[in-house]
């Protein structure tokens, strides 16, 4: 039984997942009582534990070995006797078991010029920038999340706007409030 919820923070590359997760973990550590949330960067797991089968030059990305990755994710979140508190940072919900995650937060950036600048400044090729922009416009990650979690229980998938700098702080505060309510409801 988890004493803290696991949260999957997802969205198109560049929407602000890593920045939001970092802010959330920091806010949680300063709250009273402090909450020990742990940021799990799936990007780091892919690289450090070789959960890939090579590099796609065209898409400028590692080709992820989904089975191996999900085995590693399962091991990671079972850590600490499954006490929870993992804030999982990944651009997809595919492969995640619904039972691993208590809340899915989909960050959205509907101002295309803002997202364009963030992606271009990473040195992505035009095709890669365009592919990610299209994914964001069509809400691909959001649809995928709702297919997985939306039917399970109301409120398991939330979309938060991540366009301006203030949104980062506001979103981190909202997620932290949700964590605190979860802890209250789950009686620990
Ligand atoms: P992701 O982890 O989703 O790929 P990130 O957290 O690395 O995204 O953010 C990419 C860049 O965009 C980074 O320089 C921070 C900036 N950024 C992200 N969300 C933002 C927001 N809401 N306001 C201002 N800048 C933001």
Short mmCIF file of N, CA and C and ligand atoms in Angstrom, two decimals:
data_model
loop_
_atom_site.label_atom_id
_atom_site.label_comp_id
_atom_site.label_asym_id
_atom_site.label_seq_id
_atom_site.Cartn_x
_atom_site.Cartn_y
_atom_site.Cartn_z
N UNK A 1 0.85 -1.20 0.00
CA UNK A 1 0.00 0.00 0.00
C UNK A 1 0.89 1.25 0.00
N UNK A 2 0.60 2.14 -0.94
CA UNK A 2 1.44 3.35 -1.02
C UNK A 2 1.05 4.36 0.06
N UNK A 3 2.06 5.05 0.61
CA UNK A 3 1.73 6.13 1.54
C UNK A 3 1.74 7.49 0.84
N UNK A 4 2.33 7.52 -0.35
CA UNK A 4 2.28 8.72 -1.19
C UNK A 4 1.86 8.26 -2.59
N UNK A 5 1.15 9.12 -3.33
CA UNK A 5 0.73 8.71 -4.68
C UNK A 5 1.88 8.73 -5.68
N UNK A 6 1.75 7.93 -6.71
CA UNK A 6 2.66 8.02 -7.86
C UNK A 6 1.96 8.86 -8.92
N UNK A 7 2.72 9.77 -9.51
CA UNK A 7 2.13 10.67 -10.51
C UNK A 7 2.96 10.61 -11.79
N UNK A 8 2.28 10.45 -12.90
CA UNK A 8 2.95 10.48 -14.19
C UNK A 8 2.73 11.87 -14.79
N UNK A 9 3.83 12.60 -14.96
CA UNK A 9 3.75 13.93 -15.58
C UNK A 9 4.16 13.76 -17.04
N UNK A 10 3.21 14.01 -17.94
CA UNK A 10 3.47 13.70 -19.33
C UNK A 10 3.12 14.88 -20.25
N UNK A 11 3.33 14.71 -21.54
CA UNK A 11 3.07 15.77 -22.51
C UNK A 11 4.14 15.74 -23.59
N UNK A 12 3.87 16.45 -24.64
CA UNK A 12 4.79 16.57 -25.77
C UNK A 12 6.14 17.11 -25.29
N UNK A 13 7.25 16.67 -25.89
CA UNK A 13 8.54 17.26 -25.53
C UNK A 13 8.48 18.80 -25.57
N UNK A 14 9.08 19.42 -24.56
CA UNK A 14 9.14 20.88 -24.52
C UNK A 14 8.00 21.54 -23.76
N UNK A 15 7.00 20.77 -23.30
CA UNK A 15 5.88 21.43 -22.60
C UNK A 15 6.24 21.83 -21.17
N UNK A 16 7.34 21.30 -20.66
CA UNK A 16 7.75 21.73 -19.32
C UNK A 16 7.68 20.63 -18.26
N UNK A 17 7.74 19.38 -18.66
CA UNK A 17 7.63 18.27 -17.69
C UNK A 17 8.76 18.30 -16.66
N UNK A 18 10.00 18.37 -17.17
CA UNK A 18 11.14 18.30 -16.26
C UNK A 18 11.15 19.50 -15.31
N UNK A 19 10.88 20.67 -15.86
CA UNK A 19 10.89 21.89 -15.04
C UNK A 19 9.80 21.79 -13.96
N UNK A 20 8.63 21.31 -14.35
CA UNK A 20 7.51 21.21 -13.39
C UNK A 20 7.82 20.15 -12.32
N UNK A 21 8.37 19.01 -12.74
CA UNK A 21 8.69 17.95 -11.75
C UNK A 21 9.72 18.45 -10.74
N UNK A 22 10.73 19.16 -11.23
CA UNK A 22 11.77 19.67 -10.34
C UNK A 22 11.16 20.64 -9.33
N UNK A 23 10.30 21.51 -9.83
CA UNK A 23 9.65 22.50 -8.96
C UNK A 23 8.75 21.81 -7.93
N UNK A 24 8.01 20.80 -8.37
CA UNK A 24 7.11 20.07 -7.48
C UNK A 24 7.88 19.38 -6.35
N UNK A 25 8.96 18.69 -6.71
CA UNK A 25 9.75 17.97 -5.71
C UNK A 25 10.34 18.96 -4.70
N UNK A 26 10.79 20.11 -5.20
CA UNK A 26 11.36 21.13 -4.33
C UNK A 26 10.29 21.70 -3.38
N UNK A 27 9.13 22.05 -3.93
CA UNK A 27 8.04 22.58 -3.09
C UNK A 27 7.62 21.57 -2.03
N UNK A 28 7.54 20.31 -2.43
CA UNK A 28 7.11 19.25 -1.50
C UNK A 28 8.10 19.09 -0.36
N UNK A 29 9.38 19.24 -0.68
CA UNK A 29 10.41 19.06 0.36
C UNK A 29 10.37 20.21 1.36
N UNK A 30 9.81 21.37 0.92
CA UNK A 30 9.74 22.53 1.83
C UNK A 30 8.39 22.65 2.53
N UNK A 31 7.47 21.75 2.20
CA UNK A 31 6.14 21.90 2.80
C UNK A 31 6.17 21.33 4.22
N UNK A 32 5.14 21.60 4.96
CA UNK A 32 5.13 21.18 6.36
C UNK A 32 3.95 20.23 6.61
N UNK A 33 4.17 18.96 6.94
CA UNK A 33 5.49 18.30 7.01
C UNK A 33 6.06 18.08 5.62
N UNK A 34 7.39 17.96 5.53
CA UNK A 34 7.98 17.76 4.20
C UNK A 34 7.52 16.44 3.58
N UNK A 35 7.30 16.46 2.29
CA UNK A 35 6.88 15.24 1.59
C UNK A 35 8.02 14.81 0.67
N UNK A 36 8.37 13.55 0.78
CA UNK A 36 9.52 13.04 0.04
C UNK A 36 9.10 12.51 -1.33
N UNK A 37 8.95 13.44 -2.28
CA UNK A 37 8.61 13.03 -3.64
C UNK A 37 9.92 12.82 -4.40
N UNK A 38 9.91 11.83 -5.29
CA UNK A 38 11.15 11.51 -6.03
C UNK A 38 10.92 11.65 -7.53
N UNK A 39 11.74 12.47 -8.15
CA UNK A 39 11.62 12.70 -9.60
C UNK A 39 12.27 11.54 -10.36
N UNK A 40 11.49 10.86 -11.17
CA UNK A 40 12.02 9.75 -11.96
C UNK A 40 12.05 10.19 -13.42
N UNK A 41 13.23 10.48 -13.94
CA UNK A 41 13.34 10.87 -15.34
C UNK A 41 13.46 9.59 -16.17
N UNK A 42 12.44 9.34 -16.97
CA UNK A 42 12.48 8.11 -17.78
C UNK A 42 13.57 8.24 -18.85
N UNK A 43 13.83 9.46 -19.30
CA UNK A 43 14.95 9.69 -20.24
C UNK A 43 16.24 9.14 -19.66
N UNK A 44 16.50 9.44 -18.39
CA UNK A 44 17.73 8.98 -17.74
C UNK A 44 17.74 7.46 -17.65
N UNK A 45 16.59 6.87 -17.32
CA UNK A 45 16.53 5.40 -17.21
C UNK A 45 16.83 4.76 -18.57
N UNK A 46 16.25 5.33 -19.63
CA UNK A 46 16.49 4.80 -20.98
C UNK A 46 17.99 4.79 -21.27
N UNK A 47 18.65 5.89 -20.94
CA UNK A 47 20.08 6.01 -21.26
C UNK A 47 20.94 5.17 -20.32
N UNK A 48 20.71 5.33 -19.00
CA UNK A 48 21.59 4.70 -18.03
C UNK A 48 21.44 3.20 -17.98
N UNK A 49 20.24 2.70 -18.27
CA UNK A 49 20.04 1.24 -18.17
C UNK A 49 19.88 0.61 -19.56
N UNK A 50 20.33 1.34 -20.55
CA UNK A 50 20.34 0.86 -21.94
C UNK A 50 19.01 0.24 -22.38
N UNK A 51 17.94 0.96 -22.16
CA UNK A 51 16.63 0.47 -22.60
C UNK A 51 16.37 0.97 -24.02
N UNK A 52 17.31 0.73 -24.89
CA UNK A 52 17.14 1.16 -26.28
C UNK A 52 17.86 0.20 -27.20
N UNK A 53 17.47 0.26 -28.47
CA UNK A 53 18.06 -0.67 -29.43
C UNK A 53 18.90 0.07 -30.47
N UNK A 54 19.14 1.33 -30.27
CA UNK A 54 19.96 2.10 -31.20
C UNK A 54 19.47 3.54 -31.27
N UNK A 55 20.00 4.26 -32.26
CA UNK A 55 19.68 5.69 -32.39
C UNK A 55 19.04 5.93 -33.76
N UNK A 56 17.92 6.62 -33.75
CA UNK A 56 17.25 6.97 -35.00
C UNK A 56 17.79 8.35 -35.44
N UNK A 57 18.65 8.33 -36.46
CA UNK A 57 19.30 9.58 -36.90
C UNK A 57 18.27 10.60 -37.39
N UNK A 58 17.27 10.09 -38.10
CA UNK A 58 16.30 11.01 -38.68
C UNK A 58 15.49 11.73 -37.61
N UNK A 59 15.04 10.95 -36.63
CA UNK A 59 14.23 11.55 -35.56
C UNK A 59 15.08 12.09 -34.41
N UNK A 60 16.39 11.92 -34.52
CA UNK A 60 17.34 12.38 -33.49
C UNK A 60 16.94 11.88 -32.12
N UNK A 61 16.65 10.58 -32.05
CA UNK A 61 16.22 10.05 -30.76
C UNK A 61 16.62 8.58 -30.60
N UNK A 62 16.76 8.15 -29.36
CA UNK A 62 17.05 6.73 -29.10
C UNK A 62 15.80 5.91 -29.43
N UNK A 63 16.00 4.71 -29.97
CA UNK A 63 14.87 3.82 -30.25
C UNK A 63 14.64 3.02 -28.96
N UNK A 64 13.54 3.33 -28.30
CA UNK A 64 13.30 2.75 -26.96
C UNK A 64 12.85 1.30 -27.06
N UNK A 65 13.45 0.47 -26.19
CA UNK A 65 13.01 -0.93 -26.04
C UNK A 65 11.93 -0.91 -24.95
N UNK A 66 10.67 -0.86 -25.40
CA UNK A 66 9.56 -0.63 -24.45
C UNK A 66 9.47 -1.70 -23.36
N UNK A 67 9.68 -2.97 -23.74
CA UNK A 67 9.55 -4.04 -22.74
C UNK A 67 10.60 -3.88 -21.65
N UNK A 68 11.83 -3.66 -22.07
CA UNK A 68 12.92 -3.50 -21.10
C UNK A 68 12.67 -2.26 -20.23
N UNK A 69 12.23 -1.19 -20.89
CA UNK A 69 11.98 0.05 -20.15
C UNK A 69 10.92 -0.17 -19.07
N UNK A 70 9.82 -0.82 -19.45
CA UNK A 70 8.74 -1.00 -18.47
C UNK A 70 9.17 -1.93 -17.33
N UNK A 71 10.05 -2.90 -17.62
CA UNK A 71 10.60 -3.74 -16.54
C UNK A 71 11.38 -2.86 -15.56
N UNK A 72 12.16 -1.95 -16.10
CA UNK A 72 12.97 -1.06 -15.25
C UNK A 72 12.08 -0.09 -14.46
N UNK A 73 11.03 0.41 -15.12
CA UNK A 73 10.13 1.33 -14.42
C UNK A 73 9.45 0.60 -13.26
N UNK A 74 9.03 -0.63 -13.52
CA UNK A 74 8.35 -1.39 -12.47
C UNK A 74 9.28 -1.59 -11.27
N UNK A 75 10.55 -1.92 -11.57
CA UNK A 75 11.53 -2.10 -10.48
C UNK A 75 11.71 -0.80 -9.71
N UNK A 76 11.81 0.29 -10.45
CA UNK A 76 12.06 1.60 -9.84
C UNK A 76 10.94 1.98 -8.88
N UNK A 77 9.71 1.81 -9.32
CA UNK A 77 8.61 2.28 -8.46
C UNK A 77 8.25 1.28 -7.37
N UNK A 78 8.83 0.07 -7.46
CA UNK A 78 8.64 -0.89 -6.37
C UNK A 78 9.61 -0.58 -5.22
N UNK A 79 10.57 0.32 -5.51
CA UNK A 79 11.59 0.69 -4.53
C UNK A 79 10.94 1.25 -3.26
N UNK A 80 11.63 1.10 -2.14
CA UNK A 80 11.07 1.61 -0.87
C UNK A 80 9.80 0.84 -0.51
N UNK A 81 9.78 -0.45 -0.81
CA UNK A 81 8.62 -1.31 -0.53
C UNK A 81 7.34 -0.77 -1.14
N UNK A 82 7.50 -0.09 -2.25
CA UNK A 82 6.30 0.40 -2.95
C UNK A 82 5.60 1.52 -2.20
N UNK A 83 6.38 2.31 -1.44
CA UNK A 83 5.79 3.39 -0.62
C UNK A 83 5.25 4.54 -1.46
N UNK A 84 5.63 4.59 -2.73
CA UNK A 84 5.10 5.62 -3.64
C UNK A 84 5.86 6.92 -3.57
N UNK A 85 5.23 7.97 -4.08
CA UNK A 85 5.88 9.29 -4.10
C UNK A 85 6.76 9.50 -5.32
N UNK A 86 6.57 8.65 -6.35
CA UNK A 86 7.38 8.80 -7.56
C UNK A 86 6.69 9.75 -8.54
N UNK A 87 7.45 10.73 -8.99
CA UNK A 87 6.94 11.69 -9.96
C UNK A 87 7.65 11.33 -11.27
N UNK A 88 6.90 10.67 -12.13
CA UNK A 88 7.49 10.06 -13.32
C UNK A 88 7.36 11.03 -14.50
N UNK A 89 8.47 11.28 -15.13
CA UNK A 89 8.58 12.33 -16.17
C UNK A 89 8.86 11.65 -17.51
N UNK A 90 7.80 11.60 -18.38
CA UNK A 90 7.98 10.92 -19.67
C UNK A 90 6.98 11.45 -20.67
N UNK A 91 7.33 11.41 -21.96
CA UNK A 91 6.48 12.03 -22.97
C UNK A 91 5.37 11.09 -23.47
N UNK A 92 5.18 9.99 -22.76
CA UNK A 92 4.15 9.04 -23.20
C UNK A 92 3.61 8.28 -22.00
N UNK A 93 2.38 7.79 -22.14
CA UNK A 93 1.83 6.93 -21.07
C UNK A 93 1.82 5.47 -21.53
N UNK A 94 2.26 5.22 -22.76
CA UNK A 94 2.20 3.86 -23.32
C UNK A 94 3.03 2.90 -22.48
N UNK A 95 2.47 1.76 -22.20
CA UNK A 95 3.21 0.72 -21.49
C UNK A 95 3.04 0.77 -19.98
N UNK A 96 2.60 1.91 -19.44
CA UNK A 96 2.44 2.01 -17.99
C UNK A 96 1.19 1.28 -17.54
N UNK A 97 1.33 0.48 -16.50
CA UNK A 97 0.15 -0.20 -15.96
C UNK A 97 -0.66 0.84 -15.18
N UNK A 98 -1.96 0.80 -15.36
CA UNK A 98 -2.84 1.77 -14.69
C UNK A 98 -2.61 1.74 -13.17
N UNK A 99 -2.39 0.54 -12.62
CA UNK A 99 -2.25 0.43 -11.15
C UNK A 99 -0.97 1.09 -10.60
N UNK A 100 -0.01 1.37 -11.46
CA UNK A 100 1.24 1.99 -10.99
C UNK A 100 1.04 3.46 -10.66
N UNK A 101 0.04 4.07 -11.26
CA UNK A 101 -0.05 5.54 -11.27
C UNK A 101 -1.39 6.01 -10.72
N UNK A 102 -1.36 6.94 -9.77
CA UNK A 102 -2.60 7.43 -9.16
C UNK A 102 -3.16 8.65 -9.88
N UNK A 103 -2.28 9.41 -10.52
CA UNK A 103 -2.73 10.59 -11.25
C UNK A 103 -1.84 10.78 -12.48
N UNK A 104 -2.47 11.11 -13.60
CA UNK A 104 -1.71 11.46 -14.80
C UNK A 104 -1.92 12.96 -15.04
N UNK A 105 -0.82 13.70 -15.08
CA UNK A 105 -0.90 15.13 -15.38
C UNK A 105 -0.38 15.32 -16.80
N UNK A 106 -1.23 15.85 -17.68
CA UNK A 106 -0.79 16.13 -19.05
C UNK A 106 -0.56 17.63 -19.15
N UNK A 107 0.68 18.03 -19.36
CA UNK A 107 0.97 19.45 -19.54
C UNK A 107 0.70 19.82 -20.99
N UNK A 108 0.10 21.00 -21.20
CA UNK A 108 -0.25 21.43 -22.55
C UNK A 108 0.29 22.82 -22.84
N UNK A 109 0.79 22.98 -24.05
CA UNK A 109 1.23 24.30 -24.50
C UNK A 109 0.53 24.58 -25.81
N UNK A 110 -0.58 25.34 -25.73
CA UNK A 110 -1.38 25.55 -26.95
C UNK A 110 -0.92 26.77 -27.75
N UNK A 111 0.13 27.44 -27.26
CA UNK A 111 0.67 28.56 -28.06
C UNK A 111 1.82 28.00 -28.89
N UNK A 112 1.51 27.77 -30.17
CA UNK A 112 2.47 27.05 -31.00
C UNK A 112 3.81 27.77 -31.15
N UNK A 113 3.78 29.10 -31.18
CA UNK A 113 5.05 29.81 -31.37
C UNK A 113 5.95 29.61 -30.14
N UNK A 114 5.32 29.51 -28.97
CA UNK A 114 6.09 29.31 -27.73
C UNK A 114 6.74 27.93 -27.76
N UNK A 115 5.95 26.92 -28.12
CA UNK A 115 6.48 25.55 -28.16
C UNK A 115 7.54 25.44 -29.25
N UNK A 116 7.28 26.10 -30.39
CA UNK A 116 8.26 26.08 -31.49
C UNK A 116 9.62 26.59 -30.99
N UNK A 117 9.61 27.71 -30.30
CA UNK A 117 10.88 28.28 -29.83
C UNK A 117 11.59 27.34 -28.86
N UNK A 118 10.81 26.70 -27.98
CA UNK A 118 11.45 25.79 -27.01
C UNK A 118 12.10 24.60 -27.72
N UNK A 119 11.40 24.07 -28.73
CA UNK A 119 11.93 22.89 -29.43
C UNK A 119 13.10 23.27 -30.33
N UNK A 120 12.97 24.41 -31.01
CA UNK A 120 14.04 24.84 -31.92
C UNK A 120 15.31 25.13 -31.13
N UNK A 121 15.15 25.68 -29.92
CA UNK A 121 16.35 26.02 -29.14
C UNK A 121 17.07 24.77 -28.65
N UNK A 122 16.44 23.60 -28.76
CA UNK A 122 17.12 22.35 -28.43
C UNK A 122 17.96 21.85 -29.59
N UNK A 123 17.90 22.54 -30.70
CA UNK A 123 18.67 22.11 -31.87
C UNK A 123 18.00 20.99 -32.64
N UNK A 124 16.70 20.78 -32.41
CA UNK A 124 15.99 19.74 -33.17
C UNK A 124 15.89 20.15 -34.63
N UNK A 125 15.93 19.14 -35.50
CA UNK A 125 15.70 19.40 -36.94
C UNK A 125 14.27 19.87 -37.15
N UNK A 126 14.05 20.55 -38.29
CA UNK A 126 12.71 21.07 -38.60
C UNK A 126 11.64 19.98 -38.55
N UNK A 127 11.97 18.80 -39.12
CA UNK A 127 10.98 17.70 -39.16
C UNK A 127 10.60 17.28 -37.74
N UNK A 128 11.59 17.24 -36.89
CA UNK A 128 11.33 16.80 -35.52
C UNK A 128 10.52 17.85 -34.76
N UNK A 129 10.85 19.12 -35.01
CA UNK A 129 10.08 20.20 -34.38
C UNK A 129 8.63 20.09 -34.86
N UNK A 130 8.45 19.93 -36.17
CA UNK A 130 7.11 19.88 -36.75
C UNK A 130 6.31 18.68 -36.23
N UNK A 131 6.99 17.55 -36.12
CA UNK A 131 6.32 16.35 -35.64
C UNK A 131 5.79 16.56 -34.21
N UNK A 132 6.62 17.17 -33.39
CA UNK A 132 6.20 17.42 -32.01
C UNK A 132 5.09 18.48 -31.93
N UNK A 133 5.20 19.49 -32.81
CA UNK A 133 4.16 20.52 -32.84
C UNK A 133 2.82 19.90 -33.23
N UNK A 134 2.84 19.03 -34.25
CA UNK A 134 1.61 18.37 -34.68
C UNK A 134 1.03 17.53 -33.55
N UNK A 135 1.91 16.81 -32.85
CA UNK A 135 1.45 15.95 -31.75
C UNK A 135 0.75 16.80 -30.69
N UNK A 136 1.31 17.98 -30.43
CA UNK A 136 0.71 18.86 -29.42
C UNK A 136 -0.63 19.42 -29.91
N UNK A 137 -0.67 19.85 -31.16
CA UNK A 137 -1.91 20.43 -31.71
C UNK A 137 -3.03 19.38 -31.69
N UNK A 138 -2.69 18.15 -32.02
CA UNK A 138 -3.73 17.10 -32.06
C UNK A 138 -3.96 16.45 -30.69
N UNK A 139 -3.22 16.86 -29.70
CA UNK A 139 -3.44 16.32 -28.34
C UNK A 139 -3.18 14.83 -28.24
N UNK A 140 -2.14 14.36 -28.93
CA UNK A 140 -1.85 12.92 -29.00
C UNK A 140 -1.62 12.31 -27.60
N UNK A 141 -0.80 12.97 -26.80
CA UNK A 141 -0.47 12.40 -25.48
C UNK A 141 -1.70 12.43 -24.58
N UNK A 142 -2.45 13.48 -24.68
CA UNK A 142 -3.66 13.62 -23.88
C UNK A 142 -4.67 12.51 -24.21
N UNK A 143 -4.87 12.26 -25.50
CA UNK A 143 -5.81 11.20 -25.93
C UNK A 143 -5.36 9.84 -25.42
N UNK A 144 -4.06 9.61 -25.54
CA UNK A 144 -3.49 8.33 -25.10
C UNK A 144 -3.70 8.15 -23.59
N UNK A 145 -3.49 9.23 -22.83
CA UNK A 145 -3.67 9.16 -21.37
C UNK A 145 -5.13 8.88 -21.02
N UNK A 146 -6.04 9.54 -21.74
CA UNK A 146 -7.46 9.36 -21.43
C UNK A 146 -7.91 7.94 -21.78
N UNK A 147 -7.34 7.39 -22.84
CA UNK A 147 -7.68 6.00 -23.20
C UNK A 147 -7.26 5.06 -22.09
N UNK A 148 -6.09 5.31 -21.52
CA UNK A 148 -5.57 4.42 -20.48
C UNK A 148 -6.24 4.61 -19.13
N UNK A 149 -6.39 5.87 -18.70
CA UNK A 149 -6.82 6.15 -17.33
C UNK A 149 -8.20 6.77 -17.21
N UNK A 150 -8.63 7.41 -18.28
CA UNK A 150 -9.87 8.18 -18.21
C UNK A 150 -11.08 7.38 -17.79
N UNK A 151 -11.11 6.11 -18.21
CA UNK A 151 -12.30 5.31 -17.93
C UNK A 151 -12.26 4.71 -16.53
N UNK A 152 -11.09 4.77 -15.91
CA UNK A 152 -10.92 4.06 -14.64
C UNK A 152 -11.69 4.73 -13.50
N UNK A 153 -11.51 6.00 -13.40
CA UNK A 153 -12.10 6.73 -12.28
C UNK A 153 -12.06 8.21 -12.68
N UNK A 154 -13.06 8.97 -12.36
CA UNK A 154 -13.02 10.39 -12.74
C UNK A 154 -11.82 11.08 -12.11
N UNK A 155 -11.27 12.00 -12.84
CA UNK A 155 -10.22 12.82 -12.25
C UNK A 155 -8.84 12.22 -12.26
N UNK A 156 -8.67 11.05 -12.87
CA UNK A 156 -7.33 10.45 -12.87
C UNK A 156 -6.41 11.07 -13.91
N UNK A 157 -7.00 11.77 -14.88
CA UNK A 157 -6.18 12.46 -15.87
C UNK A 157 -6.52 13.95 -15.79
N UNK A 158 -5.52 14.78 -15.56
CA UNK A 158 -5.80 16.22 -15.59
C UNK A 158 -4.86 16.89 -16.60
N UNK A 159 -5.41 17.89 -17.28
CA UNK A 159 -4.60 18.65 -18.22
C UNK A 159 -4.30 20.01 -17.60
N UNK A 160 -3.06 20.43 -17.63
CA UNK A 160 -2.69 21.74 -17.09
C UNK A 160 -1.93 22.52 -18.17
N UNK A 161 -2.26 23.79 -18.25
CA UNK A 161 -1.62 24.67 -19.23
C UNK A 161 -0.20 25.02 -18.78
N UNK A 162 0.76 24.89 -19.70
CA UNK A 162 2.14 25.24 -19.35
C UNK A 162 2.72 26.12 -20.47
N UNK A 163 2.32 27.37 -20.42
CA UNK A 163 2.75 28.31 -21.47
C UNK A 163 3.71 29.35 -20.90
N UNK A 164 3.25 29.99 -19.80
CA UNK A 164 4.06 31.06 -19.23
C UNK A 164 4.84 30.58 -18.01
N UNK A 165 5.84 31.37 -17.64
CA UNK A 165 6.68 31.00 -16.49
C UNK A 165 5.85 30.79 -15.22
N UNK A 166 4.81 31.64 -15.02
CA UNK A 166 3.98 31.50 -13.80
C UNK A 166 3.26 30.17 -13.75
N UNK A 167 3.01 29.58 -14.93
CA UNK A 167 2.28 28.30 -14.96
C UNK A 167 3.07 27.20 -14.24
N UNK A 168 4.38 27.29 -14.30
CA UNK A 168 5.22 26.25 -13.68
C UNK A 168 4.93 26.18 -12.18
N UNK A 169 5.02 27.35 -11.53
CA UNK A 169 4.81 27.44 -10.08
C UNK A 169 3.37 27.03 -9.73
N UNK A 170 2.44 27.58 -10.50
CA UNK A 170 1.03 27.31 -10.24
C UNK A 170 0.71 25.82 -10.38
N UNK A 171 1.25 25.20 -11.43
CA UNK A 171 0.99 23.78 -11.65
C UNK A 171 1.63 22.93 -10.55
N UNK A 172 2.85 23.30 -10.17
CA UNK A 172 3.51 22.54 -9.10
C UNK A 172 2.69 22.64 -7.81
N UNK A 173 2.17 23.84 -7.53
CA UNK A 173 1.36 24.02 -6.31
C UNK A 173 0.08 23.20 -6.38
N UNK A 174 -0.54 23.18 -7.56
CA UNK A 174 -1.79 22.41 -7.73
C UNK A 174 -1.56 20.93 -7.53
N UNK A 175 -0.47 20.45 -8.12
CA UNK A 175 -0.19 19.00 -7.99
C UNK A 175 0.13 18.66 -6.54
N UNK A 176 0.88 19.57 -5.88
CA UNK A 176 1.21 19.32 -4.47
C UNK A 176 -0.06 19.28 -3.61
N UNK A 177 -1.00 20.16 -3.90
CA UNK A 177 -2.27 20.16 -3.16
C UNK A 177 -3.00 18.82 -3.38
N UNK A 178 -2.96 18.37 -4.62
CA UNK A 178 -3.60 17.08 -4.93
C UNK A 178 -2.93 15.96 -4.14
N UNK A 179 -1.60 16.00 -4.04
CA UNK A 179 -0.85 14.98 -3.27
C UNK A 179 -1.31 15.01 -1.81
N UNK A 180 -1.42 16.22 -1.26
CA UNK A 180 -1.81 16.35 0.16
C UNK A 180 -3.22 15.81 0.37
N UNK A 181 -4.12 16.10 -0.55
CA UNK A 181 -5.48 15.58 -0.43
C UNK A 181 -5.50 14.06 -0.54
N UNK A 182 -4.67 13.53 -1.42
CA UNK A 182 -4.58 12.08 -1.59
C UNK A 182 -4.13 11.45 -0.27
N UNK A 183 -3.13 12.06 0.36
CA UNK A 183 -2.60 11.53 1.63
C UNK A 183 -3.71 11.54 2.69
N UNK A 184 -4.47 12.65 2.74
CA UNK A 184 -5.58 12.76 3.71
C UNK A 184 -6.60 11.66 3.46
N UNK A 185 -6.98 11.50 2.19
CA UNK A 185 -8.01 10.51 1.83
C UNK A 185 -7.56 9.08 2.08
N UNK A 186 -6.25 8.87 2.01
CA UNK A 186 -5.75 7.50 2.16
C UNK A 186 -5.25 7.23 3.57
N UNK A 187 -5.54 8.17 4.46
CA UNK A 187 -5.38 7.95 5.90
C UNK A 187 -3.99 7.69 6.42
N UNK A 188 -2.94 8.33 5.84
CA UNK A 188 -1.65 8.14 6.49
C UNK A 188 -1.00 9.50 6.74
P1 LIG B 1 10.02 18.77 -21.19
O1 LIG B 1 10.61 18.08 -19.97
O2 LIG B 1 8.54 18.66 -21.26
O3 LIG B 1 10.67 18.37 -22.47
P2 LIG B 1 11.36 21.10 -20.12
O4 LIG B 1 10.90 21.16 -18.70
O5 LIG B 1 12.72 20.55 -20.38
O6 LIG B 1 10.30 20.34 -21.04
O7 LIG B 1 11.22 22.57 -20.69
C1 LIG B 1 11.76 22.91 -21.96
C2 LIG B 1 12.20 24.37 -21.94
O8 LIG B 1 11.08 25.21 -21.92
C3 LIG B 1 13.04 24.75 -20.73
O9 LIG B 1 14.00 25.67 -21.16
C4 LIG B 1 12.07 25.42 -19.80
C5 LIG B 1 11.05 26.02 -20.74
N1 LIG B 1 9.68 25.97 -20.22
C6 LIG B 1 8.93 24.87 -20.06
N2 LIG B 1 7.71 25.18 -19.59
C7 LIG B 1 7.69 26.52 -19.46
C8 LIG B 1 6.71 27.46 -19.02
N3 LIG B 1 5.48 27.09 -18.63
N4 LIG B 1 7.06 28.75 -19.02
C9 LIG B 1 8.27 29.16 -19.41
N5 LIG B 1 9.23 28.33 -19.85
C10 LIG B 1 8.96 27.02 -19.87
#
